Short mmCIF file of C-alpha atoms and ligand atoms in Angstrom, two decimals:
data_model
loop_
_atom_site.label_atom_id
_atom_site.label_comp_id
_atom_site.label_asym_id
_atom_site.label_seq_id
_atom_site.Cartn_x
_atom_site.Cartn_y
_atom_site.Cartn_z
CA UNK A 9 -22.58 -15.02 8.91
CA UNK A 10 -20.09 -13.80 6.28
CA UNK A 11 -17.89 -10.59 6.65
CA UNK A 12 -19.58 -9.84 3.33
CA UNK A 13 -22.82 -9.43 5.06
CA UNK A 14 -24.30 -5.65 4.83
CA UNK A 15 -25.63 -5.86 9.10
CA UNK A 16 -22.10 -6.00 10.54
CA UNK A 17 -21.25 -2.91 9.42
CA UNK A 18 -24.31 -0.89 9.89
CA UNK A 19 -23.64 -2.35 13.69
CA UNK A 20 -20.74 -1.32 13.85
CA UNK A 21 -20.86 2.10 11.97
CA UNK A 22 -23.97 2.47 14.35
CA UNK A 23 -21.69 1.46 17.29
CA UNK A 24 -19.13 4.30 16.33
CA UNK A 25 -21.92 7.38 15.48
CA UNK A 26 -23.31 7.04 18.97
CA UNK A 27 -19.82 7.06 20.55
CA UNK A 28 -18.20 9.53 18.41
CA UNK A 29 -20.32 12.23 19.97
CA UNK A 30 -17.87 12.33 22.27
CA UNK A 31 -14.61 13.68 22.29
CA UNK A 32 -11.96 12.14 20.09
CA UNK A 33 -9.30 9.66 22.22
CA UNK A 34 -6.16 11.70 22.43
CA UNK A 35 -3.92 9.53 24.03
CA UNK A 36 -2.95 5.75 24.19
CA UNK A 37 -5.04 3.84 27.29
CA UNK A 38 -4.45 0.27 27.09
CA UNK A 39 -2.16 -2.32 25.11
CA UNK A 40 -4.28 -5.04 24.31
CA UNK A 41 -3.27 -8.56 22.66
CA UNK A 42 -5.44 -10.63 20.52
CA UNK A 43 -4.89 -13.65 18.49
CA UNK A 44 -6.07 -12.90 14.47
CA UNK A 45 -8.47 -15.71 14.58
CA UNK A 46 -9.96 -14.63 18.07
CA UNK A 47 -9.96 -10.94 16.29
CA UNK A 48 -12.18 -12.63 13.07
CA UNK A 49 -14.96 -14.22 15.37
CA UNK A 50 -15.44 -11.25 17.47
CA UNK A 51 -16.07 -9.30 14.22
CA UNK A 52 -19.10 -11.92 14.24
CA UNK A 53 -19.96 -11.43 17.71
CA UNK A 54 -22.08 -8.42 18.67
CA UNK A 55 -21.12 -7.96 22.49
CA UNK A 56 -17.59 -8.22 21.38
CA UNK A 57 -17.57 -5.88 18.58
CA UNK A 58 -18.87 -2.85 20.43
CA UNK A 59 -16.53 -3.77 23.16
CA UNK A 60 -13.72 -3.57 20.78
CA UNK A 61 -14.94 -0.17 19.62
CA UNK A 62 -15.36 1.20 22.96
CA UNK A 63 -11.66 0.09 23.96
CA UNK A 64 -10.54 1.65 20.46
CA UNK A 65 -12.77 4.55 21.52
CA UNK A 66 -10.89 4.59 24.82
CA UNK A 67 -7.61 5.12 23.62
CA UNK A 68 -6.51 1.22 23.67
CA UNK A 69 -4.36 -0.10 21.02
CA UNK A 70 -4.67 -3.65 19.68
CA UNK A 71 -1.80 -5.80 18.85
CA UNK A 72 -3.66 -8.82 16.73
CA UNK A 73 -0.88 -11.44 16.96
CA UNK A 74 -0.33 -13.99 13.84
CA UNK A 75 -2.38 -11.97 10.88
CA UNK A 76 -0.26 -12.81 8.30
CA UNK A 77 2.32 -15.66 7.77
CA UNK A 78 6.01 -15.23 8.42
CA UNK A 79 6.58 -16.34 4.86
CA UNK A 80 4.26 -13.64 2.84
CA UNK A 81 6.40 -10.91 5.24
CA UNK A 82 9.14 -12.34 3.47
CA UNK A 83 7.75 -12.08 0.67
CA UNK A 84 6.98 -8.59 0.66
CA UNK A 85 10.15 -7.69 1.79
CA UNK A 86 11.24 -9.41 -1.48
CA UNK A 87 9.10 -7.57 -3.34
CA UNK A 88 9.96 -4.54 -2.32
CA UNK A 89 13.60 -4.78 -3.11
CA UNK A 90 12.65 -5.71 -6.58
CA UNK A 91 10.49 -2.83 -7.18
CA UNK A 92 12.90 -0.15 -5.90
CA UNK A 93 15.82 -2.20 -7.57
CA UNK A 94 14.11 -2.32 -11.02
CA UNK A 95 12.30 1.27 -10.62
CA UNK A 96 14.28 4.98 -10.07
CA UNK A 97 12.68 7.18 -7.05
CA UNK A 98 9.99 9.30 -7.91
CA UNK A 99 6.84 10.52 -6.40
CA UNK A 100 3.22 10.88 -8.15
CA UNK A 101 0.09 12.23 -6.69
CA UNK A 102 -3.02 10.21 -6.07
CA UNK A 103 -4.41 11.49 -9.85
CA UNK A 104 -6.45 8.89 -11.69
CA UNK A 105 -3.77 6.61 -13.49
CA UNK A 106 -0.78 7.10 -10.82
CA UNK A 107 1.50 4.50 -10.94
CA UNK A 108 3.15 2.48 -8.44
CA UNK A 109 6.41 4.16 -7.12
CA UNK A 110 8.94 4.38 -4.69
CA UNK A 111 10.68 7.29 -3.28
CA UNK A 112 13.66 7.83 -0.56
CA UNK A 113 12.28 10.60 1.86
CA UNK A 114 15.45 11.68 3.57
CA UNK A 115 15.88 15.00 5.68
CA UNK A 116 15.05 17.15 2.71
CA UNK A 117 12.49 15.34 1.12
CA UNK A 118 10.71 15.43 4.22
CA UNK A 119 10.06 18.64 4.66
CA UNK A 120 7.93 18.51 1.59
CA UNK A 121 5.84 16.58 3.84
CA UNK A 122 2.90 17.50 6.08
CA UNK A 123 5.10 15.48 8.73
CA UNK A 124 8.22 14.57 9.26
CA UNK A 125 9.99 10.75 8.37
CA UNK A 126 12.96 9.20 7.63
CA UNK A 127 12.31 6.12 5.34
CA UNK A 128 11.79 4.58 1.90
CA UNK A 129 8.43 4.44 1.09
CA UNK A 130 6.96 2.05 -1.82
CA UNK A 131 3.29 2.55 -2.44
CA UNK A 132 0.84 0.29 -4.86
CA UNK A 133 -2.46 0.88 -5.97
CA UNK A 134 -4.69 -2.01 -7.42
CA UNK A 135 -5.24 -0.31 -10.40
CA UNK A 136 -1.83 -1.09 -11.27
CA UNK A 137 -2.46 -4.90 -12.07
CA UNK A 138 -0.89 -6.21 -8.50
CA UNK A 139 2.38 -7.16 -10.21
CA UNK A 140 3.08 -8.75 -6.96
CA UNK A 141 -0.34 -10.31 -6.56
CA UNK A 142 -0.51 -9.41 -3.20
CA UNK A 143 -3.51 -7.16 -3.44
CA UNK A 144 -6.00 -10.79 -2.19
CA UNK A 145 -4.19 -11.80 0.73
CA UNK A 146 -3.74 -8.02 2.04
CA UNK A 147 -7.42 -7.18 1.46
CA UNK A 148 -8.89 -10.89 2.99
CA UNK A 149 -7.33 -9.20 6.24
CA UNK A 150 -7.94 -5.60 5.66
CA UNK A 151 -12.07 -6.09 5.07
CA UNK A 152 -12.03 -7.42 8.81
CA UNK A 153 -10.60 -4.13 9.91
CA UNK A 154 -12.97 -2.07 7.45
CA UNK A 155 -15.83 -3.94 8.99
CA UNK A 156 -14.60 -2.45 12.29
CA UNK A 157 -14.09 0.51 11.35
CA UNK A 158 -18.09 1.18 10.43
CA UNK A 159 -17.17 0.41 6.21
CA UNK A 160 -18.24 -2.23 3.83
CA UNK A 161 -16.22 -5.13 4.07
CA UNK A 162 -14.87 -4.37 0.33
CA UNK A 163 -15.44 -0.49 0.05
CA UNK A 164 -13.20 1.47 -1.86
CA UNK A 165 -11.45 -1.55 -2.91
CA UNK A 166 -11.61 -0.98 -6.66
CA UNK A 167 -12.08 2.67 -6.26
CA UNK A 168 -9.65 4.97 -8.37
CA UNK A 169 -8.51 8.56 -7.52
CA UNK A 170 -11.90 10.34 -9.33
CA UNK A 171 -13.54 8.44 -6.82
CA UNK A 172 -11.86 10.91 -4.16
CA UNK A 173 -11.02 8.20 -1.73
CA UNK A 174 -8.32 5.31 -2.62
CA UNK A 175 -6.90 2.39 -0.93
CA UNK A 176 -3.17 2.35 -0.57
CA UNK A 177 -0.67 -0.19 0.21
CA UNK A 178 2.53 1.45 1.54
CA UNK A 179 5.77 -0.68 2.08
CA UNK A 180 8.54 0.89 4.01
CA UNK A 181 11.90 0.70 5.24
CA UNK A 182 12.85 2.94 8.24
CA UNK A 183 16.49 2.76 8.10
CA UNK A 184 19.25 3.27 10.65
CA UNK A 185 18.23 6.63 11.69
CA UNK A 186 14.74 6.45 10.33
CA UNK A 187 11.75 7.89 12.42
CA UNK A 188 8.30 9.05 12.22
CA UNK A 189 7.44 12.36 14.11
CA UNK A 190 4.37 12.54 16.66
CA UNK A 191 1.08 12.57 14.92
CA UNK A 192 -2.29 11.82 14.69
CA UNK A 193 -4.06 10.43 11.21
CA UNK A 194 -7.73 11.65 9.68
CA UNK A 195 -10.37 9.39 10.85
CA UNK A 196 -12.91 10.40 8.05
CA UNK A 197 -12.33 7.66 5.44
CA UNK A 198 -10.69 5.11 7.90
CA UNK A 199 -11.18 5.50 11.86
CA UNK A 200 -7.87 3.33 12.67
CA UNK A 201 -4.50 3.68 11.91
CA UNK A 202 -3.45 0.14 10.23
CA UNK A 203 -0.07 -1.04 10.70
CA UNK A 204 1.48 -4.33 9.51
CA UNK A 205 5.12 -4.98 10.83
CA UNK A 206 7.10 -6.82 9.45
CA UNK A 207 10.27 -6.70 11.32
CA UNK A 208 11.74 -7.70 15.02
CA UNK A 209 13.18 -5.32 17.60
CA UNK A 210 16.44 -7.42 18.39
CA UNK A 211 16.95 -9.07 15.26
CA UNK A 212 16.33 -6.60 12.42
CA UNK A 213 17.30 -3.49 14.60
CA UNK A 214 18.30 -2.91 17.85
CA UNK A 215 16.66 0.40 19.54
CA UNK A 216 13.64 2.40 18.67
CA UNK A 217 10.29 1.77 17.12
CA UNK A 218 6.60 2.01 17.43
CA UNK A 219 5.05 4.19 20.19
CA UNK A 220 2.30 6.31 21.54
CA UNK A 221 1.34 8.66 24.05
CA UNK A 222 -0.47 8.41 27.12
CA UNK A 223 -2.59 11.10 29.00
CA UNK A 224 0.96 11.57 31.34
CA UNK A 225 2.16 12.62 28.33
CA UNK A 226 4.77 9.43 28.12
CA UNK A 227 5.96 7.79 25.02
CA UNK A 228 4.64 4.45 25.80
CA UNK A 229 7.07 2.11 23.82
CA UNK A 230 5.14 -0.59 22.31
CA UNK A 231 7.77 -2.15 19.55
CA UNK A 232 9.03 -4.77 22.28
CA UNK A 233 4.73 -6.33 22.07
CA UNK A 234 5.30 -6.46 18.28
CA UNK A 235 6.39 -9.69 16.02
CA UNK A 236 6.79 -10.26 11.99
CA UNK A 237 3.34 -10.87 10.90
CA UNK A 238 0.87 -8.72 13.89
CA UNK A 239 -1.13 -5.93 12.93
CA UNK A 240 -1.49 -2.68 15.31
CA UNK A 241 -4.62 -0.59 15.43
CA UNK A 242 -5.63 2.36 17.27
CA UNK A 243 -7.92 4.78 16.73
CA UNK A 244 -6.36 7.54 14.28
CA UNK A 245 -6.48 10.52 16.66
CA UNK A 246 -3.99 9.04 19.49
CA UNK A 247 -1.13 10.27 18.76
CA UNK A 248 1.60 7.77 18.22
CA UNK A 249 4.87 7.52 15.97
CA UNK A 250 7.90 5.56 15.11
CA UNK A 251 11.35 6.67 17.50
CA UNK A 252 14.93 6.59 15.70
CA UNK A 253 15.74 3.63 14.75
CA UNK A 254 19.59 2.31 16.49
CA UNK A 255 20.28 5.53 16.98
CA UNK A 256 22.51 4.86 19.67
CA UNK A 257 24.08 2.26 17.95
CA UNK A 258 26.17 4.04 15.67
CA UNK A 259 28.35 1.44 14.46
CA UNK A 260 25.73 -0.61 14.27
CA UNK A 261 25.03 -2.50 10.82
CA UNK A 262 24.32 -0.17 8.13
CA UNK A 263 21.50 -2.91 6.90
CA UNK A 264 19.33 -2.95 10.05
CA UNK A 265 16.26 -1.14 9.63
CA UNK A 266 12.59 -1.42 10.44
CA UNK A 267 10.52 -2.73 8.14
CA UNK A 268 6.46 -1.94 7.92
CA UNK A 269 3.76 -2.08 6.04
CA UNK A 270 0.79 0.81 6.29
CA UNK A 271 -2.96 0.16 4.74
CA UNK A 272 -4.75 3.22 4.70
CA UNK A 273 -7.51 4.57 2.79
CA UNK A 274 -6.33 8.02 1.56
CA UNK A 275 -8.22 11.04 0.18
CA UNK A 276 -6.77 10.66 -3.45
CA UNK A 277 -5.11 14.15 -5.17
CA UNK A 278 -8.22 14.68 -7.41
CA UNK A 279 -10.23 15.03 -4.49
CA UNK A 280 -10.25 19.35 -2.92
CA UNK A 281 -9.56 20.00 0.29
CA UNK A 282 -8.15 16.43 0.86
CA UNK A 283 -7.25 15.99 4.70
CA UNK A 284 -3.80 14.43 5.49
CA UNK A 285 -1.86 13.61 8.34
CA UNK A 286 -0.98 15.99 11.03
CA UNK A 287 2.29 17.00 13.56
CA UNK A 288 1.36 17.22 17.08
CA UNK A 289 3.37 19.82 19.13
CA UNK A 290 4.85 17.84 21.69
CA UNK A 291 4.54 20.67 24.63
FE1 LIG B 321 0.05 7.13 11.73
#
């Protein structure tokens, strides 16, 4: 069976309707660990997918260990400094024709923001013409996920903002200081949150990072689980962000930051009403 094939994902998305009746998971349940190529044949694997939904369903978040090779992190790192070298910062919305851009969202650009973060953001669209081609390797891993997650292995791949939904590659920098406030994503055009790190707690920064919340209402600290090259998921509703980054460690290295990269399928700005991410109140 191929990840192309049309059955998984009516399985899965079948898996999913009948569970969604429920409520929505809130708050973080279980860490668990997986190895990317023990991730790829449960895909495959009936009895495993739905039991992978059901944890996902439960509130568990998945750490799949090894996704992507040390080297393309590096990569992308690389290419990111190029871009935002070579390219002022500037923000477009998600109209047909956007370009790719960068933009440095510091205290005051954030507030123009539905929540709040500290970083550097870089965003490409494959529209574009992957300037640098990594559109292929992303996507080989990302169809897995949209095939659990209920989609076509391939939809809204070479969609553009008319369409109303778009796939976007975000590349970030969370420098010293950098944070992401408590929230929880929409679950409409993707039902998991997708995050691909691409730095170390220890050696790129010292303090902070990934985390999410548990029904105590504890931020359960998850960046120590997390090396250069995993991928997290969760299901979009628990609520989960990124704490300061070596904020205690004020004469720290300017350079250390946190380093991530975010695949999301995004209600594009041509579409009405579109649904973005949302602040919890933490009381
Ligand atoms: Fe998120």
């Amino acid at each position: 069976m191929k990840i192309s094939d049309i059955k998984i994902s009516k399985f899965s998305n079948s898996i999913w309707n009948k569970i969604e009746k429920k409520p929505r998971p809130q708050y973080m349940n279980d860490l668990r660990i997986l190895n990317y190529k023990d991730f790829k044949n449960f895909i495959f694997n009936e009895k495993k997918l739905k039991e992978i939904i059901n944890n996902l369903y439960r509130g568990d978040i998945y750490i799949i260990k090894k996704a992507f090779t040390k080297n393309f992190i590096s990569k992308l790192k690389k290419d990111f400094l190029h871009f935002t070298k070579n390219n002022k910062s500037q923000f477009f919305k998600m109209k047909e024709n956007c370009p790719d851009f960068h933009r440095i969202i510091d205290e005051e650009v954030s507030k123009l923001y539905s929540i709040k973060a500290i970083k550097h953001s870089a965003y490409f669209f494959h529209w574009n013409g992957d300037p640098y081609k990594f559109f292929n390797s992303v996507n080989s891993r990302w169809r897995y996920l949209k095939v659990l997650g209920g989609r076509r292995y391939n939809e809204f791949e070479k969609n553009t903002p008319k369409d109303g939904i778009v796939d976007r590659i975000q590349i970030l920098k969370y420098p010293k200081g950098g944070s992401l406030e408590l929230h929880s994503d929409p679950y409409h055009n993707q039902r998991m949150f997708i995050s691909v790190y691409m730095s170390r707690k220890g050696n790129d920064f010292k303090s902070g990072g990934f985390f999410a919340m548990n029904r105590h209402r504890e931020q359960v600290d998850l960046e120590n689980k997390i090396d250069v090259g995993d991928i997290g998921i969760g299901y979009a509703t628990v609520k989960h962000g990124v704490k300061k980054i070596d904020e205690n460690h004020l004469k720290g290295n300017k350079k250390n930051c946190r380093w991530f990269m975010g695949l999301y399928s995004n209600d594009s700005d041509e579409k009405k009403n579109r649904i973005t991410a949302r602040p919890i109140n933490k009381n």
